[in-house]
Amino acid sequence: MLPRWMVVAVLVVFALSCSDAAWSKRMPRGSFLDRPVTSPAQLATLVRKDPRIAARYAAHFGVPVSAIADYVQKHLALRPLSRAGKYRIFFVRNDGSIGEEVRYLPKGRKVFVHLPTQQPVLLGDCGNPLVAELPGYAPQRAEDLNIPVVLRPEETATEPLPEPMMEPPVVTAVHPVLPEPAPLPEPQETLMLALWDSSSETSAEAELAQLDGLRSASSNDEDFLLVPLLFVALLGAIESTHSSPPPFVIPEPATMASLAAGMALLAVWERRRRNRTR
């Protein structure tokens, strides 16, 4: 005989298979679910446990399998249909693809609605969708799911290489080369110009006055012979006024004028003397 525990296990398996077959016969053709549910929690549990059901919802709504159960449990509630009407209903074909058809649904039929908008989303008895997209669903980002992002080799983020430090240019002070100064010209000999001495002119005038006195005193021809002697005496008096030999003297205009005046006086004096002798 078989052990008792084995008999119990066989009975449990048979009962479960019979129940599944019974539920399958009771579920409408083309249902997304293989058994009825009475709450969002039961629907979420069924989606997590049965990969076939999860794959159907993921293929229809275009969302990850892991997001279906969380959305059903957090955003849906089982409510009676608020108004009757024609609705578009999606179903599973015999080949596993998803089709759609329009059916009339009476008021009060159980449906899963979106809590914020009260929009019907799923049929309550078979779980077939009434919409093509989940209302209010926001795709989760990769950082929220803690999924590491793998970059391809060409997309690997690399830190930019630091720019090489540029040394500041060394500025060398360049002193301009100044030309050598031109040699100064040698000092030329300075011409020593004797200053005009008024005393010499005064003495000459005095001697001319003496000469005129002599001219008036004598009226003979012998007096004219004294004229050269007077010139010699005049030159001797001029030379006696200088203590040292004078340098080469350039006569000034005033001196030349004085000499010319003296010569003119002598000429006048000589003419008068000749007239008297006649």
Short mmCIF file of C-alpha atoms in Angstrom, two decimals:
data_model
loop_
_atom_site.label_atom_id
_atom_site.label_comp_id
_atom_site.label_asym_id
_atom_site.label_seq_id
_atom_site.Cartn_x
_atom_site.Cartn_y
_atom_site.Cartn_z
CA MET A 1 0.00 0.00 0.00
CA LEU A 2 1.07 3.60 -0.63
CA PRO A 3 1.96 5.81 2.27
CA ARG A 4 -0.70 8.14 3.50
CA TRP A 5 1.16 11.36 2.70
CA MET A 6 1.60 10.28 -0.90
CA VAL A 7 -2.11 9.63 -1.21
CA VAL A 8 -2.85 13.11 0.17
CA ALA A 9 -0.45 14.72 -2.28
CA VAL A 10 -2.05 12.98 -5.23
CA LEU A 11 -5.47 14.09 -4.13
CA VAL A 12 -4.36 17.71 -3.78
CA VAL A 13 -2.81 17.76 -7.23
CA PHE A 14 -5.93 16.20 -8.72
CA ALA A 15 -8.14 18.72 -7.00
CA LEU A 16 -6.05 21.61 -8.23
CA SER A 17 -6.07 20.35 -11.77
CA CYS A 18 -9.77 19.87 -11.65
CA SER A 19 -10.24 23.37 -10.29
CA ASP A 20 -8.03 24.84 -13.02
CA ALA A 21 -9.98 22.95 -15.64
CA ALA A 22 -13.20 24.10 -14.08
CA TRP A 23 -12.03 27.73 -13.99
CA SER A 24 -10.83 27.43 -17.57
CA LYS A 25 -14.18 26.26 -18.68
CA ARG A 26 -15.85 29.12 -16.80
CA MET A 27 -13.53 31.93 -18.16
CA PRO A 28 -14.67 33.52 -21.46
CA ARG A 29 -12.75 32.75 -24.61
CA GLY A 30 -9.90 35.15 -25.27
CA SER A 31 -9.52 36.17 -21.60
CA PHE A 32 -6.25 37.62 -20.33
CA LEU A 33 -6.77 35.80 -17.00
CA ASP A 34 -7.21 32.10 -16.42
CA ARG A 35 -9.24 32.60 -13.26
CA PRO A 36 -11.43 35.36 -11.82
CA VAL A 37 -10.18 37.85 -9.22
CA THR A 38 -12.11 40.05 -6.78
CA SER A 39 -9.56 42.76 -5.87
CA PRO A 40 -6.54 44.59 -7.22
CA ALA A 41 -4.35 42.74 -4.73
CA GLN A 42 -5.42 39.33 -6.11
CA LEU A 43 -4.84 40.57 -9.66
CA ALA A 44 -1.36 41.84 -8.73
CA THR A 45 -0.53 38.49 -7.08
CA LEU A 46 -1.70 36.56 -10.13
CA VAL A 47 0.40 38.75 -12.43
CA ARG A 48 3.50 38.20 -10.29
CA LYS A 49 3.02 34.41 -10.14
CA ASP A 50 1.94 33.66 -13.72
CA PRO A 51 4.49 34.81 -16.32
CA ARG A 52 2.08 34.17 -19.18
CA ILE A 53 -0.44 36.71 -17.83
CA ALA A 54 2.30 39.24 -17.10
CA ALA A 55 3.68 38.83 -20.63
CA ARG A 56 0.25 39.47 -22.13
CA TYR A 57 -0.19 42.76 -20.26
CA ALA A 58 3.40 43.84 -20.96
CA ALA A 59 2.98 43.20 -24.70
CA HIS A 60 -0.33 45.06 -24.87
CA PHE A 61 0.52 48.15 -22.76
CA GLY A 62 4.19 48.30 -23.75
CA VAL A 63 5.47 48.46 -20.18
CA PRO A 64 7.94 46.26 -18.28
CA VAL A 65 6.58 43.09 -16.65
CA SER A 66 7.74 44.26 -13.22
CA ALA A 67 5.70 47.48 -13.51
CA ILE A 68 2.34 45.78 -14.27
CA ALA A 69 1.71 44.35 -10.78
CA ASP A 70 2.73 47.60 -9.02
CA TYR A 71 0.47 49.69 -11.22
CA VAL A 72 -2.53 47.40 -10.68
CA GLN A 73 -2.10 47.36 -6.93
CA LYS A 74 -1.53 51.13 -6.50
CA HIS A 75 -3.70 52.80 -9.14
CA LEU A 76 -6.72 50.50 -9.81
CA ALA A 77 -9.90 49.68 -7.91
CA LEU A 78 -12.80 47.27 -8.64
CA ARG A 79 -15.95 49.35 -9.25
CA PRO A 80 -19.32 48.90 -11.04
CA LEU A 81 -19.56 50.54 -14.44
CA SER A 82 -21.14 53.97 -14.02
CA ARG A 83 -22.93 54.06 -17.38
CA ALA A 84 -23.78 51.58 -20.12
CA GLY A 85 -22.34 51.92 -23.60
CA LYS A 86 -20.17 50.49 -26.30
CA TYR A 87 -16.55 49.95 -25.36
CA ARG A 88 -13.52 48.73 -27.21
CA ILE A 89 -12.33 45.46 -25.68
CA PHE A 90 -8.99 43.76 -26.34
CA PHE A 91 -8.70 39.93 -26.26
CA VAL A 92 -6.22 37.10 -26.89
CA ARG A 93 -6.51 35.20 -30.15
CA ASN A 94 -5.91 31.46 -30.52
CA ASP A 95 -2.41 32.08 -31.89
CA GLY A 96 -1.51 34.25 -28.87
CA SER A 97 -1.75 37.61 -30.63
CA ILE A 98 -3.95 40.40 -29.30
CA GLY A 99 -7.07 41.53 -31.13
CA GLU A 100 -9.86 44.01 -30.39
CA GLU A 101 -13.59 44.33 -30.83
CA VAL A 102 -16.40 46.65 -29.78
CA ARG A 103 -18.98 45.33 -27.36
CA TYR A 104 -21.91 46.69 -25.44
CA LEU A 105 -21.43 46.72 -21.66
CA PRO A 106 -24.38 47.23 -19.34
CA LYS A 107 -24.34 49.62 -16.43
CA GLY A 108 -23.16 48.08 -13.15
CA ARG A 109 -20.73 45.54 -14.61
CA LYS A 110 -17.60 45.09 -12.53
CA VAL A 111 -14.53 46.80 -13.98
CA PHE A 112 -11.14 47.95 -12.70
CA VAL A 113 -11.05 51.76 -12.91
CA HIS A 114 -8.22 54.26 -12.61
CA LEU A 115 -8.63 55.89 -9.20
CA PRO A 116 -7.67 59.51 -10.06
CA THR A 117 -9.77 59.70 -13.26
CA GLN A 118 -12.36 56.90 -12.72
CA GLN A 119 -11.64 55.71 -16.26
CA PRO A 120 -12.40 51.99 -16.90
CA VAL A 121 -9.17 50.08 -17.55
CA LEU A 122 -9.86 46.30 -17.23
CA LEU A 123 -12.90 44.03 -17.16
CA GLY A 124 -13.41 42.62 -13.70
CA ASP A 125 -14.36 39.04 -14.65
CA CYS A 126 -11.68 38.29 -17.28
CA GLY A 127 -9.11 41.09 -16.93
CA ASN A 128 -9.30 42.09 -20.59
CA PRO A 129 -8.09 45.67 -21.24
CA LEU A 130 -10.50 48.44 -22.22
CA VAL A 131 -7.72 50.93 -23.16
CA ALA A 132 -4.52 50.75 -25.22
CA GLU A 133 -2.39 52.66 -22.69
CA LEU A 134 -2.36 52.73 -18.90
CA PRO A 135 -3.74 56.12 -17.77
CA GLY A 136 -1.42 58.03 -15.46
CA TYR A 137 1.50 55.68 -15.97
CA ALA A 138 4.94 57.28 -15.84
CA PRO A 139 7.83 55.14 -17.01
CA GLN A 140 10.37 54.62 -14.28
CA ARG A 141 13.83 55.95 -14.92
CA ALA A 142 16.89 53.76 -14.83
CA GLU A 143 18.19 55.44 -11.66
CA ASP A 144 14.88 54.79 -9.89
CA LEU A 145 15.08 51.08 -10.73
CA ASN A 146 18.78 50.90 -9.67
CA ILE A 147 19.65 49.34 -13.01
CA PRO A 148 23.29 49.90 -13.91
CA VAL A 149 23.70 51.60 -17.24
CA VAL A 150 26.29 49.81 -19.36
CA LEU A 151 27.96 51.99 -21.90
CA ARG A 152 29.44 50.71 -25.09
CA PRO A 153 33.20 51.09 -25.51
CA GLU A 154 32.78 54.03 -27.85
CA GLU A 155 30.34 55.70 -25.42
CA THR A 156 32.44 55.17 -22.30
CA ALA A 157 32.55 58.39 -20.38
CA THR A 158 36.09 59.54 -19.91
CA GLU A 159 37.27 62.48 -17.95
CA PRO A 160 38.83 65.18 -20.06
CA LEU A 161 42.57 65.28 -19.86
CA PRO A 162 43.88 68.26 -17.95
CA GLU A 163 45.32 70.90 -20.15
CA PRO A 164 49.09 71.21 -19.92
CA MET A 165 50.31 74.03 -17.79
CA MET A 166 51.70 76.76 -19.95
CA GLU A 167 54.70 78.45 -18.44
CA PRO A 168 54.55 82.20 -18.67
CA PRO A 169 56.97 83.59 -21.25
CA VAL A 170 60.20 84.95 -19.86
CA VAL A 171 60.50 88.60 -20.69
CA THR A 172 64.11 89.74 -21.00
CA ALA A 173 64.71 93.42 -20.70
CA VAL A 174 66.55 94.60 -23.80
CA HIS A 175 68.49 97.78 -23.32
CA PRO A 176 68.77 99.84 -26.49
CA VAL A 177 72.29 100.24 -27.78
CA LEU A 178 73.00 103.91 -27.85
CA PRO A 179 75.47 105.20 -30.44
CA GLU A 180 78.76 106.39 -29.15
CA PRO A 181 78.83 110.15 -28.75
CA ALA A 182 80.65 111.95 -31.50
CA PRO A 183 83.97 113.42 -30.41
CA LEU A 184 83.75 117.03 -29.54
CA PRO A 185 85.57 119.37 -31.92
CA GLU A 186 88.84 120.64 -30.69
CA PRO A 187 88.64 124.17 -29.39
CA GLN A 188 89.77 126.60 -32.01
CA GLU A 189 92.09 129.37 -31.24
CA THR A 190 90.20 132.31 -29.95
CA LEU A 191 90.86 135.57 -31.65
CA MET A 192 91.88 138.04 -29.06
CA LEU A 193 90.02 141.22 -29.90
CA ALA A 194 91.28 144.20 -28.09
CA LEU A 195 88.64 146.39 -26.59
CA TRP A 196 88.46 149.91 -27.77
CA ASP A 197 89.97 152.24 -25.27
CA SER A 198 88.44 155.69 -25.19
CA SER A 199 91.52 157.09 -23.49
CA SER A 200 93.58 156.45 -26.63
CA GLU A 201 91.14 158.44 -28.74
CA THR A 202 91.18 161.25 -26.16
CA SER A 203 94.97 161.38 -26.21
CA ALA A 204 94.94 161.46 -30.00
CA GLU A 205 92.55 164.37 -30.02
CA ALA A 206 94.75 166.20 -27.53
CA GLU A 207 97.79 165.68 -29.72
CA LEU A 208 95.83 166.92 -32.75
CA ALA A 209 94.96 170.05 -30.77
CA GLN A 210 98.64 170.55 -30.02
CA LEU A 211 99.36 170.05 -33.69
CA ASP A 212 96.84 172.71 -34.60
CA GLY A 213 98.50 175.11 -32.12
CA LEU A 214 101.80 174.51 -33.71
CA ARG A 215 100.22 175.13 -37.13
CA SER A 216 98.93 178.55 -35.99
CA ALA A 217 102.23 179.49 -34.40
CA SER A 218 104.37 178.81 -37.42
CA SER A 219 103.66 180.05 -40.94
CA ASN A 220 106.81 179.02 -42.77
CA ASP A 221 107.52 175.90 -44.80
CA GLU A 222 109.62 174.35 -42.10
CA ASP A 223 106.61 173.83 -39.89
CA PHE A 224 105.18 171.27 -42.32
CA LEU A 225 108.19 169.06 -41.63
CA LEU A 226 106.97 168.59 -38.08
CA VAL A 227 103.92 166.66 -39.29
CA PRO A 228 105.70 163.31 -39.66
CA LEU A 229 107.28 163.77 -36.32
CA LEU A 230 103.89 164.39 -34.79
CA PHE A 231 102.57 161.16 -36.32
CA VAL A 232 105.53 159.30 -34.89
CA ALA A 233 104.90 160.88 -31.50
CA LEU A 234 101.21 159.97 -31.77
CA LEU A 235 102.02 156.32 -32.49
CA GLY A 236 104.54 156.29 -29.65
CA ALA A 237 101.91 157.64 -27.26
CA ILE A 238 99.39 154.99 -28.34
CA GLU A 239 101.95 152.20 -27.89
CA SER A 240 102.97 153.56 -24.48
CA THR A 241 99.40 153.00 -23.16
CA HIS A 242 99.82 149.18 -23.39
CA SER A 243 102.07 147.49 -20.85
CA SER A 244 102.56 144.37 -22.99
CA PRO A 245 102.72 143.78 -26.72
CA PRO A 246 99.14 143.88 -27.93
CA PRO A 247 97.69 141.03 -29.94
CA PHE A 248 96.57 141.34 -33.48
CA VAL A 249 93.89 144.03 -33.33
CA ILE A 250 91.00 144.29 -35.70
CA PRO A 251 90.10 148.01 -35.89
CA GLU A 252 86.59 148.87 -34.88
CA PRO A 253 84.34 151.15 -36.94
CA ALA A 254 84.59 153.95 -34.40
CA THR A 255 88.39 153.92 -34.54
CA MET A 256 88.37 153.98 -38.33
CA ALA A 257 86.00 156.92 -38.27
CA SER A 258 88.30 158.79 -35.86
CA LEU A 259 91.32 158.20 -38.08
CA ALA A 260 89.40 159.37 -41.15
CA ALA A 261 88.31 162.51 -39.32
CA GLY A 262 91.92 163.19 -38.29
CA MET A 263 93.16 162.80 -41.82
CA ALA A 264 90.43 165.14 -43.04
CA LEU A 265 91.49 167.75 -40.48
CA LEU A 266 95.09 167.45 -41.60
CA ALA A 267 94.07 167.91 -45.21
CA VAL A 268 92.10 171.05 -44.34
CA TRP A 269 94.94 172.32 -42.26
CA GLU A 270 97.45 171.75 -45.10
CA ARG A 271 95.22 173.56 -47.61
CA ARG A 272 94.91 176.64 -45.34
CA ARG A 273 98.63 176.70 -44.81
CA ARG A 274 99.30 176.76 -48.54
CA ASN A 275 96.77 179.52 -49.10
CA ARG A 276 98.48 181.68 -46.50
CA THR A 277 101.87 181.19 -48.05
CA ARG A 278 100.59 182.48 -51.36
#
